[in-house]
Amino acid sequence: MLRTDTPVTVYRKDYTPPAFTIDHVDLRFELDPRRTIVTSTLRFKRTQAAVPLVLAGQELELLAVTLEGEPFEGFQQDDETLTLPGLSTEGTLQIVTACKPDANTSLSGLYVSNGNFFTQCEAEGFRKITYFLDRPDVMTTFRVTLQADRAAYPVLLSNGNLVAERDLGDGRHEAVWEDPFKKPAYLFALVAGKLERIEETITSASGKEKLLQVWVEAQDLGKTRHAMDSLIHSIRWDEQRFGLELDLDRFMIVAVGDFNMGAMENKGLNIFNTKYVLANAETATDADFANIESVVGHEYFHNWTGNRVTCRDWFQLSLKEGLTVFRDQEFSADMMGDESGRAVKRIEDVRVLRQVQFPEDAGPMAHPVRPDSYEEINNFYTVTVYEKGAEVVRMYQTLLGREGFRKGMDLYFERHDGQAVTCDDFRAAMADANGRDLAQFGRWYSQAGTPVVDVRTAWDAQAGSLTLTLTQQCPKVGIETRPGTPDKLPFHIPFALGLVGADGHDLPLQLAGESQPGGTTRVLDFTEAEQTFLFVNLPKGARAPLPSLLRNFSAPVIVDVEYTDAELTFLLAHDSDAFNRWEAGQRLATRALLKLVADVQEERELTLDPALIQAFRAVLVDRTLSPAFREQALMLPAEAYLAERMGVADPAAIHRARQFMREALAHALQADLLAEYEANATPGDYSPDAISSGKRALRNLALGYLADSGSAQMQALAGEQYQQANNMTDRFAALAALVNSFAPGREAALADFYRRFENDALVVDKWFALQGMQRGSVGPHGGKRTIDTVRALMQHPAFNLRNPNRARSLIFSFCSGNPAQFHAEDGSGYEFWADQVLALDSINPQVAARLARVMDRWQKYALPLRERMHAALQRVAAAPSLSRDVREIVGKALAA
Ligand code: TRP
Ligand code: ZN
């Protein structure tokens, strides 16, 4: 493993085009878990005079180098490169190396999982397989020969088309795969082992036959239907929405139990974490079904946005990731069916953005959507690059309209198919296809931080006109605060708004200077530090229309506005924009919660405003609203979100305040909650469709509140649901309600759950995760800390630090999903965190670095927490040998 004490920073400004291209590569693998021999024959071309060829390689044993069939001796080698000087303008080079798949615990490069071979090459894993120009702007055609023992590895897969198979005698066999499309090395993949498949043939829009396969271990074949359906829906959606067809004759998805991320878009051979493939009613929740659909879509959509057009360098990562996340979000929204479903999807996405990306953008790892520098690229697969990147793409669509956006996409492919390009190229295609100047819009790519938009209104009752003044601010964050970084300039913010009249209906919008009103939602081009908009021709009178701001969350900004509780209640009841109805409820709840937090801190008595209860009751019982929407509206803001909204975060007080509100709502609304619980049953066979899953969501939200009221009867109801459920959504929700309300039956239910599902790894993950996230109890003999349960569970026979899903299920759930317990005042959570970061770092630096990020916001916490977090960070930083991955994270946290 690569370990370094002196971090090397890579800068975007230092980009230079490659001095060599590789037109074609022939790879032969003699697969053996202990020692795999890779023979790479590459056809190179020199594009610059008198430069050596510098190939990247790591942890490789070099066996031979030949040029035009003759031994080549003048090379130099170090830990990360193989340098070949004096090559002519073109030629054929052969390099033979060996690697050790079964010793590869980093899950990057070629590795073994449960006896089968898999690869993961993004971002820089290919260099652990063979020496190569491992950079995305070197695009090559690949021909791959796989040789392996037939009994142990009956299935041999790689990118593209299967062109030959033969027996090699002595129990070995061979398969040859050819990918007709040029691709960068990060999209290479192979899979070999004992796998089985379901398959289907479909006809594409232009009438070509396509073979679709989902490959899994034999015992999982019965859990593949949903992934296959999701793939077929994705293919159809991309044809219809973007006119993009599958370009290969064959498209494969393979599931693997050991995987660092969600899934990977290797050309024609997507490799997936089992979590995003395997599902049936008994073992997967509605959320799992939805995630599978979205991740299958995401990887499939990469075939065009990422593979056919790829990134010039890794600073451009959001070119493919932001765009592809936007595409998968739109796909999932379209699959929801109606407008209300679309709004629910939007709410879920914005919740993630605020809860995870906003903090990132305010902390030591803050970076623009297109970063300017990195130490380890794997640390930049972030919510900023992905989710904020998707918001940036969404803003093009908001500014240009759906049709304008489609024109931009068409031009992007017309110009760049088969190329490795930049975020600026994408922006240019959007601008040129629509004749729009998007120069200022480019600042979304170069400036980090979340802009704060301040809103002021002035109502002229006599004239019937409303003056809206918007100001924007975005102070420097993260590495922007280092000396010498340029000052930040205003963003181009598409600011969607409506004006709601006294009767709750939208008013027609007419700006001063316009001859007539146009529409009831307008997207304002907000481009200055301060800008004024004058709306005229509104109904005159004392009561000002109420602005509905940033409809559908039209830009990734924070809107500061002084609504009264009454105004928020009115918007919650009437806004025609479903997202903003939800938003009004969240603002109400957030305000009340932050007041309760202060009350906890000052040891005042806690009470809940009856008006707030009434506002929530009104939404709960409003059956004109979809159950899915009502569930979203009644879900209180997360503890992590509340922490971010405080100047100094106090996780214990936040937890007490939020729990108080839950219990108070549960008591006040018990009858209505119970009525909705009954009304939203989903009898009959399980189906994960949007309507049924929405009903289950509301029903289970009600159950959670009811159990939290502490009523024995309600907890019995949870116990009954746990026993009788015919699907995992209901069973797991009931289990969670029992566990988090300290119901008498909780231990028995946890034991029962484990016994039922102990042979299903993904369900056992849920079992660990629930316990990592459980509340600490305060019993008659003092409190029981979750950390003790977590430490005990680390000794459970089913726990395994090497499996990322399992490590995430227990350790990450506790460290990032359980703020009140993790931030225990005695520092026990931080000690545990440091222990696990160090333990993981020697196994898998990528996973360790993710865990390390939990401490990013250490400076935001109250004393003594802040000091203890700092000490834990220092302990990790001082460890004798750290990966580049973890070093960058703790280094930046400590420098902040
Ligand atoms: N490109 C993959 C995706 O979005 C991300 C990915 C999968 C990845 N595995 C990885 C990134 C390993 C870094 C390392 O969709
Ligand atoms: Zn992706």
PDB file of N, CA and C and ligand atoms in Angstrom, residues 122 263-265 298-299 302 305 317 320-322 324-325 328 381 386, ligand 2:
ATOM      1  N   GLU A 122     -11.746   2.842 -11.537  1.00  0.00           N
ATOM      2  CA  GLU A 122     -11.867   4.267 -11.269  1.00  0.00           C
ATOM      3  C   GLU A 122     -11.437   4.528  -9.825  1.00  0.00           C
ATOM      4  N   ALA A 263     -21.673   1.588  -7.161  1.00  0.00           N
ATOM      5  CA  ALA A 263     -21.585   0.814  -8.396  1.00  0.00           C
ATOM      6  C   ALA A 263     -20.632   1.517  -9.343  1.00  0.00           C
ATOM      7  N   MET A 264     -20.286   0.824 -10.438  1.00  0.00           N
ATOM      8  CA  MET A 264     -19.300   1.375 -11.366  1.00  0.00           C
ATOM      9  C   MET A 264     -19.702   1.113 -12.810  1.00  0.00           C
ATOM     10  N   GLU A 265     -19.572   2.157 -13.629  1.00  0.00           N
ATOM     11  CA  GLU A 265     -20.113   2.160 -14.986  1.00  0.00           C
ATOM     12  C   GLU A 265     -19.190   1.580 -16.052  1.00  0.00           C
ATOM     13  N   HIS A 298     -28.391   5.320 -12.937  1.00  0.00           N
ATOM     14  CA  HIS A 298     -27.173   6.140 -12.912  1.00  0.00           C
ATOM     15  C   HIS A 298     -26.057   5.499 -13.739  1.00  0.00           C
ATOM     16  N   GLU A 299     -25.775   4.235 -13.438  1.00  0.00           N
ATOM     17  CA  GLU A 299     -24.652   3.578 -14.140  1.00  0.00           C
ATOM     18  C   GLU A 299     -24.976   3.415 -15.618  1.00  0.00           C
ATOM     19  N   HIS A 302     -24.468   6.634 -17.486  1.00  0.00           N
ATOM     20  CA  HIS A 302     -23.045   6.934 -17.711  1.00  0.00           C
ATOM     21  C   HIS A 302     -22.573   6.448 -19.086  1.00  0.00           C
ATOM     22  N   THR A 305     -23.100   9.700 -20.771  1.00  0.00           N
ATOM     23  CA  THR A 305     -22.502  10.812 -20.026  1.00  0.00           C
ATOM     24  C   THR A 305     -21.413  10.266 -19.087  1.00  0.00           C
ATOM     25  N   LEU A 317     -14.383  15.762 -12.896  1.00  0.00           N
ATOM     26  CA  LEU A 317     -15.227  14.633 -12.507  1.00  0.00           C
ATOM     27  C   LEU A 317     -16.732  14.949 -12.542  1.00  0.00           C
ATOM     28  N   LYS A 320     -19.081  14.291 -15.615  1.00  0.00           N
ATOM     29  CA  LYS A 320     -19.852  13.058 -15.777  1.00  0.00           C
ATOM     30  C   LYS A 320     -20.741  12.771 -14.562  1.00  0.00           C
ATOM     31  N   GLU A 321     -20.255  13.091 -13.347  1.00  0.00           N
ATOM     32  CA  GLU A 321     -21.037  12.696 -12.166  1.00  0.00           C
ATOM     33  C   GLU A 321     -22.213  13.638 -11.893  1.00  0.00           C
ATOM     34  N   GLY A 322     -21.974  14.937 -11.947  1.00  0.00           N
ATOM     35  CA  GLY A 322     -23.081  15.866 -11.723  1.00  0.00           C
ATOM     36  C   GLY A 322     -24.160  15.651 -12.770  1.00  0.00           C
ATOM     37  N   THR A 324     -24.730  12.970 -14.571  1.00  0.00           N
ATOM     38  CA  THR A 324     -25.382  11.659 -14.484  1.00  0.00           C
ATOM     39  C   THR A 324     -26.282  11.569 -13.259  1.00  0.00           C
ATOM     40  N   VAL A 325     -25.916  12.216 -12.164  1.00  0.00           N
ATOM     41  CA  VAL A 325     -26.826  12.265 -11.018  1.00  0.00           C
ATOM     42  C   VAL A 325     -28.093  13.027 -11.409  1.00  0.00           C
ATOM     43  N   ASP A 328     -30.150  10.673 -13.334  1.00  0.00           N
ATOM     44  CA  ASP A 328     -30.831   9.621 -12.561  1.00  0.00           C
ATOM     45  C   ASP A 328     -31.945  10.217 -11.694  1.00  0.00           C
ATOM     46  N   TYR A 381     -14.647  12.161  -4.640  1.00  0.00           N
ATOM     47  CA  TYR A 381     -15.947  11.603  -5.027  1.00  0.00           C
ATOM     48  C   TYR A 381     -16.922  12.026  -3.938  1.00  0.00           C
ATOM     49  N   TYR A 386     -20.923  15.342  -6.820  1.00  0.00           N
ATOM     50  CA  TYR A 386     -22.094  14.592  -7.265  1.00  0.00           C
ATOM     51  C   TYR A 386     -23.379  15.414  -7.132  1.00  0.00           C
TER      52      TYR A 386
HETATM   53 ZN    ZN B   2     -21.449   8.095 -11.386  1.00  0.00          ZN
END
